[in-house]
Short mmCIF file of C-alpha atoms in Angstrom, two decimals:
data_model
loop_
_atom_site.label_atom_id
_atom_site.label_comp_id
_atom_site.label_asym_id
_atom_site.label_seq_id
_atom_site.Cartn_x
_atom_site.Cartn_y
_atom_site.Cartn_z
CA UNK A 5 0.00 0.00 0.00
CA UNK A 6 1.35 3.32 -0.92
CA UNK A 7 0.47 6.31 1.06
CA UNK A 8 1.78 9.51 0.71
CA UNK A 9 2.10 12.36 3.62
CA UNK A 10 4.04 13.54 5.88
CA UNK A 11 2.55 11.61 8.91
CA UNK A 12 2.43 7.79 7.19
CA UNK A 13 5.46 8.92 4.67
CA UNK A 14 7.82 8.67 7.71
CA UNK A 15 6.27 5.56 9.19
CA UNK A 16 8.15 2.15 8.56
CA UNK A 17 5.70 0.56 5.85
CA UNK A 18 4.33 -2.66 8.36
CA UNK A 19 3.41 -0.19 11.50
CA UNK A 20 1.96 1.76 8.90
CA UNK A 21 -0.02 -0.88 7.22
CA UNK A 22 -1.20 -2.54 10.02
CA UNK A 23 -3.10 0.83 11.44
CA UNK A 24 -4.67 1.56 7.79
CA UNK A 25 -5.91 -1.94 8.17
CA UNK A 26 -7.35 -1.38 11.19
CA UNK A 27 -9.17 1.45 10.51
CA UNK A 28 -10.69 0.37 7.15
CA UNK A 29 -12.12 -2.51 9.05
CA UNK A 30 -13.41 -0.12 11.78
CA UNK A 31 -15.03 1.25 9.37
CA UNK A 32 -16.41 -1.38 7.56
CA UNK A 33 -18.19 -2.43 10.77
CA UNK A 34 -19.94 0.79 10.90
CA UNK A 35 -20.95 0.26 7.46
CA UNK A 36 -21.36 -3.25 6.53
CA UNK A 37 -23.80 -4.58 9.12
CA UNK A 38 -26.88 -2.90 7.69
CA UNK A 39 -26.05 -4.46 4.65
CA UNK A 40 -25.28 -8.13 5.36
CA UNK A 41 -27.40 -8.20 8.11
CA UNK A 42 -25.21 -9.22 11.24
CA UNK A 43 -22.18 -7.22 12.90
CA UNK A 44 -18.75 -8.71 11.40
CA UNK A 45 -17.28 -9.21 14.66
CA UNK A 46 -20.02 -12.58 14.67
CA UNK A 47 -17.74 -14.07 11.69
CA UNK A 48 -14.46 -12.09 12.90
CA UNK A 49 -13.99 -11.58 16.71
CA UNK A 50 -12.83 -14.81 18.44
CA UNK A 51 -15.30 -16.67 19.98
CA UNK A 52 -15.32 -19.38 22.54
CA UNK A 53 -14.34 -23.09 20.99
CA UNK A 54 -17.39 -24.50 21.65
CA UNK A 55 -19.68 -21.87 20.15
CA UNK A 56 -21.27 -21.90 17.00
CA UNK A 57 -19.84 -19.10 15.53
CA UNK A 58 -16.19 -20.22 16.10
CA UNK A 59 -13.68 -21.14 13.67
CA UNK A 60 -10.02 -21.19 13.33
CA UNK A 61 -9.23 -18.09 10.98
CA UNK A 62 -10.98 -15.94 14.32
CA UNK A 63 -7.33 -15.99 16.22
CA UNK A 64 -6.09 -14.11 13.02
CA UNK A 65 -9.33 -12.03 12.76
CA UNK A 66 -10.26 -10.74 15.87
CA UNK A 67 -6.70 -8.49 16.29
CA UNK A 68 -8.23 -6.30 13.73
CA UNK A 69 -11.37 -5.25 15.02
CA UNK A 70 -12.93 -2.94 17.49
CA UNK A 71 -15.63 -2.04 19.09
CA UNK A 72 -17.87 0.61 17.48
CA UNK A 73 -19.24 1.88 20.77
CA UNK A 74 -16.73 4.69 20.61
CA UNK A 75 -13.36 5.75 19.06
CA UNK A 76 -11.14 5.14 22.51
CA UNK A 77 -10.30 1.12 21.93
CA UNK A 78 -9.37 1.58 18.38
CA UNK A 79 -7.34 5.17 19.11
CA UNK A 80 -5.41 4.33 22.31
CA UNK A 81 -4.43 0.47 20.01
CA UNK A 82 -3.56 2.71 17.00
CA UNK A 83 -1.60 5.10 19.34
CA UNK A 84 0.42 2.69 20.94
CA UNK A 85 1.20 0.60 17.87
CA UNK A 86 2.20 3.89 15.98
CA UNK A 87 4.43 5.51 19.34
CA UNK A 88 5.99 2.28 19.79
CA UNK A 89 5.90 -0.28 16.60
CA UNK A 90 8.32 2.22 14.56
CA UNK A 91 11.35 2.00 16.75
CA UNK A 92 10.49 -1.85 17.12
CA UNK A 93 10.23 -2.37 13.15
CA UNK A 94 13.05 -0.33 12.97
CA UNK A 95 14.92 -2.30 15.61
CA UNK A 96 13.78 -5.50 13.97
CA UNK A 97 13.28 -4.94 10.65
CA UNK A 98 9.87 -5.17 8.94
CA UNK A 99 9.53 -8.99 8.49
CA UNK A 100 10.58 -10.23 11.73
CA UNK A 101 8.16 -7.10 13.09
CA UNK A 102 5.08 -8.37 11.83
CA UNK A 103 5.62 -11.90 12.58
CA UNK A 104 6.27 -11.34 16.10
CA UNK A 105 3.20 -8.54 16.14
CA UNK A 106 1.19 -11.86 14.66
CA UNK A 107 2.41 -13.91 16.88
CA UNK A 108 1.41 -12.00 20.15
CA UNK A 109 -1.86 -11.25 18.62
CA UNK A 110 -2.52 -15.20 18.09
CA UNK A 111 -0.80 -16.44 21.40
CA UNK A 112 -3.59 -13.89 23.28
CA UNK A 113 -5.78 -15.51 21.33
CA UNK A 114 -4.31 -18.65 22.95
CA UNK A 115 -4.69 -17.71 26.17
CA UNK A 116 -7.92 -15.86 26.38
CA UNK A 117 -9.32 -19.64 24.82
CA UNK A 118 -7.75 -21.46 27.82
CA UNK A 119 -9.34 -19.01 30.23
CA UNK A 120 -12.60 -19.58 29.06
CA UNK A 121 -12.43 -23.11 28.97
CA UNK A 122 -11.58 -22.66 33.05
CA UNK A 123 -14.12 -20.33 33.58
CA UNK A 124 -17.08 -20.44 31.13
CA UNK A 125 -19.18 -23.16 32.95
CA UNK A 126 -19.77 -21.25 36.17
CA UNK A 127 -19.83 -17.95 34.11
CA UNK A 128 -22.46 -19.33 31.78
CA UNK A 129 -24.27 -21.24 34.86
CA UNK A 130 -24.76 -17.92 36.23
CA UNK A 131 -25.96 -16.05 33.54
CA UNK A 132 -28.24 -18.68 33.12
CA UNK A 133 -29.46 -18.92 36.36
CA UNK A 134 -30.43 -14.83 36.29
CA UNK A 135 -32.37 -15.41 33.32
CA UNK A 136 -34.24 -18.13 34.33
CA UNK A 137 -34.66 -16.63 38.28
CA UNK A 138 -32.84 -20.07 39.19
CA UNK A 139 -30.73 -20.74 42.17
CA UNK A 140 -27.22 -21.29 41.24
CA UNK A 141 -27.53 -25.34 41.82
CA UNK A 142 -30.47 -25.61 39.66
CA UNK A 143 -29.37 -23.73 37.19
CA UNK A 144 -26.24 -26.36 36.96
CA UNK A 145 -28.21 -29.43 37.37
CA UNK A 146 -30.21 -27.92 34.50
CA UNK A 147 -27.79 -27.46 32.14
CA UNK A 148 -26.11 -30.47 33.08
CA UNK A 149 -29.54 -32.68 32.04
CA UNK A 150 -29.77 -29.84 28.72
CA UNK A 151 -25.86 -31.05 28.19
CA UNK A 152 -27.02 -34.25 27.02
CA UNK A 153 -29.74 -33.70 24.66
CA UNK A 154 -28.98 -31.99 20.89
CA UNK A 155 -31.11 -29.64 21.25
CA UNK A 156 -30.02 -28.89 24.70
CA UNK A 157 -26.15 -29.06 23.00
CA UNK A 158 -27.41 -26.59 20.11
CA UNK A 159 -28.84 -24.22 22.81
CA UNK A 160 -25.83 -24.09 25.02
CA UNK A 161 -23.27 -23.86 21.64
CA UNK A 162 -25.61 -21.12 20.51
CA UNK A 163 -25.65 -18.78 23.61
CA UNK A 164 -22.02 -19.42 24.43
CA UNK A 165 -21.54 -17.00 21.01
CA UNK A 166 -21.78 -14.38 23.91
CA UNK A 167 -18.11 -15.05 24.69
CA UNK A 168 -16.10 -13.04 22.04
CA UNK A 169 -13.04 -10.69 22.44
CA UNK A 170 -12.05 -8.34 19.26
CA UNK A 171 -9.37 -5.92 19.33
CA UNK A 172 -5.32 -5.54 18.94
CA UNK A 173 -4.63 -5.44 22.34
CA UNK A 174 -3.01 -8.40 23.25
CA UNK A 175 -0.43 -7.81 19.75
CA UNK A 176 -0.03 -4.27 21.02
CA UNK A 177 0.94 -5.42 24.73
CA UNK A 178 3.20 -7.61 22.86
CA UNK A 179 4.85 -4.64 21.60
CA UNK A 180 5.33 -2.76 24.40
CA UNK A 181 7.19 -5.48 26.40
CA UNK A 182 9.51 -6.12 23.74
CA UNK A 183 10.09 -2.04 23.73
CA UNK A 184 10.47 -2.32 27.58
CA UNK A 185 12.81 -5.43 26.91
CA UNK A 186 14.90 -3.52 23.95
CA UNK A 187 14.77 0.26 25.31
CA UNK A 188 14.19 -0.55 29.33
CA UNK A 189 15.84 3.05 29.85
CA UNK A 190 13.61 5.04 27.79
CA UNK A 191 11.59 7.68 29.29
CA UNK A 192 7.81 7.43 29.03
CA UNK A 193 5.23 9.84 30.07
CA UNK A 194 1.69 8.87 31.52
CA UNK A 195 -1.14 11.58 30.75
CA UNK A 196 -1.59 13.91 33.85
CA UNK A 197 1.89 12.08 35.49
CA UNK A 198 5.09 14.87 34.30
CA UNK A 199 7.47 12.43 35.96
CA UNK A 200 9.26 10.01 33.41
CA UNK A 201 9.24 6.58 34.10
CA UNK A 202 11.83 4.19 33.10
CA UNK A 203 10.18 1.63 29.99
CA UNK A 204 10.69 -1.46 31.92
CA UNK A 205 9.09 -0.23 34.73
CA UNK A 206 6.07 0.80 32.61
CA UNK A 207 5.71 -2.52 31.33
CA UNK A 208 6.37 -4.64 34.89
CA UNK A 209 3.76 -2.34 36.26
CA UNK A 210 1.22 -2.91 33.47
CA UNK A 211 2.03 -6.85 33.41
CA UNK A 212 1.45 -6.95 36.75
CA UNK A 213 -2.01 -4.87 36.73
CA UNK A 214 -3.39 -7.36 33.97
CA UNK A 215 -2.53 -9.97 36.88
CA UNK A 216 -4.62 -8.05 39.38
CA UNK A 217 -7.80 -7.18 36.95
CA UNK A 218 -7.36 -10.45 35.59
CA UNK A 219 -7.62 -12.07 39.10
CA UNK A 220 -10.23 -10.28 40.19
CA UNK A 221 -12.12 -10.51 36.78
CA UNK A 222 -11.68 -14.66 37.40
CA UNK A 223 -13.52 -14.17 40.38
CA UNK A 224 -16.69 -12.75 38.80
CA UNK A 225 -16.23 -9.02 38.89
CA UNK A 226 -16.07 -8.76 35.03
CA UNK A 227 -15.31 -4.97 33.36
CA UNK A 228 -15.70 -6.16 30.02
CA UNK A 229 -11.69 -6.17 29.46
CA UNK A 230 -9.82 -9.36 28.39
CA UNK A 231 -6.97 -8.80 30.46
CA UNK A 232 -5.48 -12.02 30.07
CA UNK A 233 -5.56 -11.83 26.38
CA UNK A 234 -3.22 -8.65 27.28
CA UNK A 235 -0.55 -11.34 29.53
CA UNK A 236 -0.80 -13.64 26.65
CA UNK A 237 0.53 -11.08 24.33
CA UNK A 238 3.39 -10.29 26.71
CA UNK A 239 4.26 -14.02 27.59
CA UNK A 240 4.37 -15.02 23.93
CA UNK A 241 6.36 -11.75 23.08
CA UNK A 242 8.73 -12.48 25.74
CA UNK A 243 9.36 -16.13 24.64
CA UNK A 244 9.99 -14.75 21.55
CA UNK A 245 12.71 -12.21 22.30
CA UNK A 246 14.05 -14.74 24.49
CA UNK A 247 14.54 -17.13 21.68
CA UNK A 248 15.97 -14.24 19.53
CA UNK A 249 18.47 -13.59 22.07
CA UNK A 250 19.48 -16.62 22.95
CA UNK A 251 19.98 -17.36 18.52
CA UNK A 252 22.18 -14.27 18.18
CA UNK A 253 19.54 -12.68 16.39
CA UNK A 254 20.01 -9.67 18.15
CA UNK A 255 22.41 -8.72 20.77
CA UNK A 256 20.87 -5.72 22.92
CA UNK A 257 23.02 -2.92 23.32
CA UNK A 258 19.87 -0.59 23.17
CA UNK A 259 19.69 0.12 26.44
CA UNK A 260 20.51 3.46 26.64
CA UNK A 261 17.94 4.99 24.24
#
C-alpha cells in the first residue's frame, strides 16, 4: 500500500499498514452490518471453541477489530502501535516485526481460549441462572440434564456465542514489552503524570495490573476487558525475544535509548 504524507510517509511501511488496516475494518463495521445483516465481529472476533460461531481463521481475525461503541479502543491500540511499533520495526526490521506482532496477537488468542475453557461453565451457569430466576444449583443441574440432549447441546453452543473478544490489544501489549525489553531506559510519560518513568518499569507495572484485573475478573467481577488476552501477548512476546536472544539474532546494546 502506498500512502503519501508527511505523517504515514515517515512511518516504517508494516506499523503503517497494520493501522490503515485497522481502521478500514473499523469502518467497515460501521458500514457493513446494515447491509449483510449481522455485525462482522459474529464471523471475525474470536469466539469461545465450543460456540457456534467459532472457527479457526478468528485468532487471526479478531486483532483487527474494534468495538464501534466509541473511538477510545481503536485510538489508544492505534496510538500505541504507531508511538511504539516504529522504533520496534526499525529495531527489527519489517519482516521479523510483523511476525512477532502476529504472533502475540494469536498467542492472546491462545490464552484468552484457555481461560474460558476454566471459567465459562460457572460464568455461563450464572448467567443462566439470572435469566431463568434459578438458584445457582439448579441452574447447573439444569444445564447439566440440557448437556445431554442436541437440542439442549445446540442451545448451550448457541448462547455461548456471547463469549467473544475483538481488538489488537493483546499484539499491542506484545509490543510494548519487547520495547520495555529492547529500550528498558527510555523515558515514558503517563497523561496527567510529568514524571518520566523508566520503559521497563512501565511494562512490569502494566504486566502486573493485567494480573490483578485479571484475578479479580476470574472471580466474577467482570469490566468487560480481556486482560489475560493482554498477559498472553506479553508471555508469547517475551518467549519470543528470548529465543531471539538466545539465537544471536540480536544482541541488545539498546539500552541506553
Amino acid at each position: 500500500m502506498q500512502t503519501r504524507g508527511p505523517f504515514f510517509g515517515m512511518m516504517p511501511p508494516v506499523t503503517k499498514n497494520l493501522i490503515i488496516i485497522n481502521l478500514i475494518v473499523w469502518l467497515a463495521m460501521f458500514v457493513l452490518p446494515g447491509k449483510i445483516g449481522v455485525g462482522l465481529e459474529s464471523y471475525g472476533g474470536l469466539h469461545f471453541w465450543k460456540a457456534s460461531d467459532y472457527n479457526f481463521a478468528q485468532y487471526l481475525t479478531y486483532m483487527f477489530m474494534h468495538s464501534t461503541g466509541g473511538f477510545a479502543h481503536i485510538f489508544f491500540n492505534m496510538f500505541s502501535l504507531w508511538m511504539f511499533g516504529i522504533t520496534l520495526e526499525r529495531t527489527l526490521g519489517s519482516a521479523r516485526f510483523l511476525f512477532y506482532y502476529i504472533s502475540c496477537g494469536v498467542g492472546a488468542a491462545i490464552v484468552q481460549e484457555l481461560v474460558w475453557q476454566l471459567t465459562w461453565e460457572d460464568t455461563f451457569v450464572r448467567l443462566f441462572a439470572n435469566a431463568n430466576h434459578l438458584d445457582f444449583p439448579d441452574a447447573r443441574i439444569m444445564l447439566e440434564q440440557m448437556s445431554h440432549t442436541l437440542d439442549g447441546q445446540r442451545y448451550i453452543s448457541e448462547n455461548l456465542n456471547m463469549f467473544v473478544t475483538i481488538g489488537a490489544s493483546g499484539a499491542i501489549y506484545g509490543v510494548l514489552l519487547a520495547f520495555g525489553i529492547l529500550y528498558p531506559n527510555a523515558p515514558l510519560y503517563l497523561f496527567f503524570i510529568p514524571v518520566p518513568i523508566k520503559a521497563k518499569w512501565m511494562v512490569l507495572g502494566m504486566g502486573l495490573i493485567e494480573v490483578l484485573i485479571g484475578l479479580s475478573e476470574a472471580a466474577g467481577k467482570s469490566d468487560g476487558v480481556a486482560h489475560f488476552a493482554h498477559l498472553g501477548g506479553m508471555i508469547f512476546g517475551f518467549f519470543i525475544i528470548l529465543y531471539w536472544k538466545k539465537k544471536g539474532t540480536f544482541h541488545g546494546g539498546y539500552g541506553n535509548y
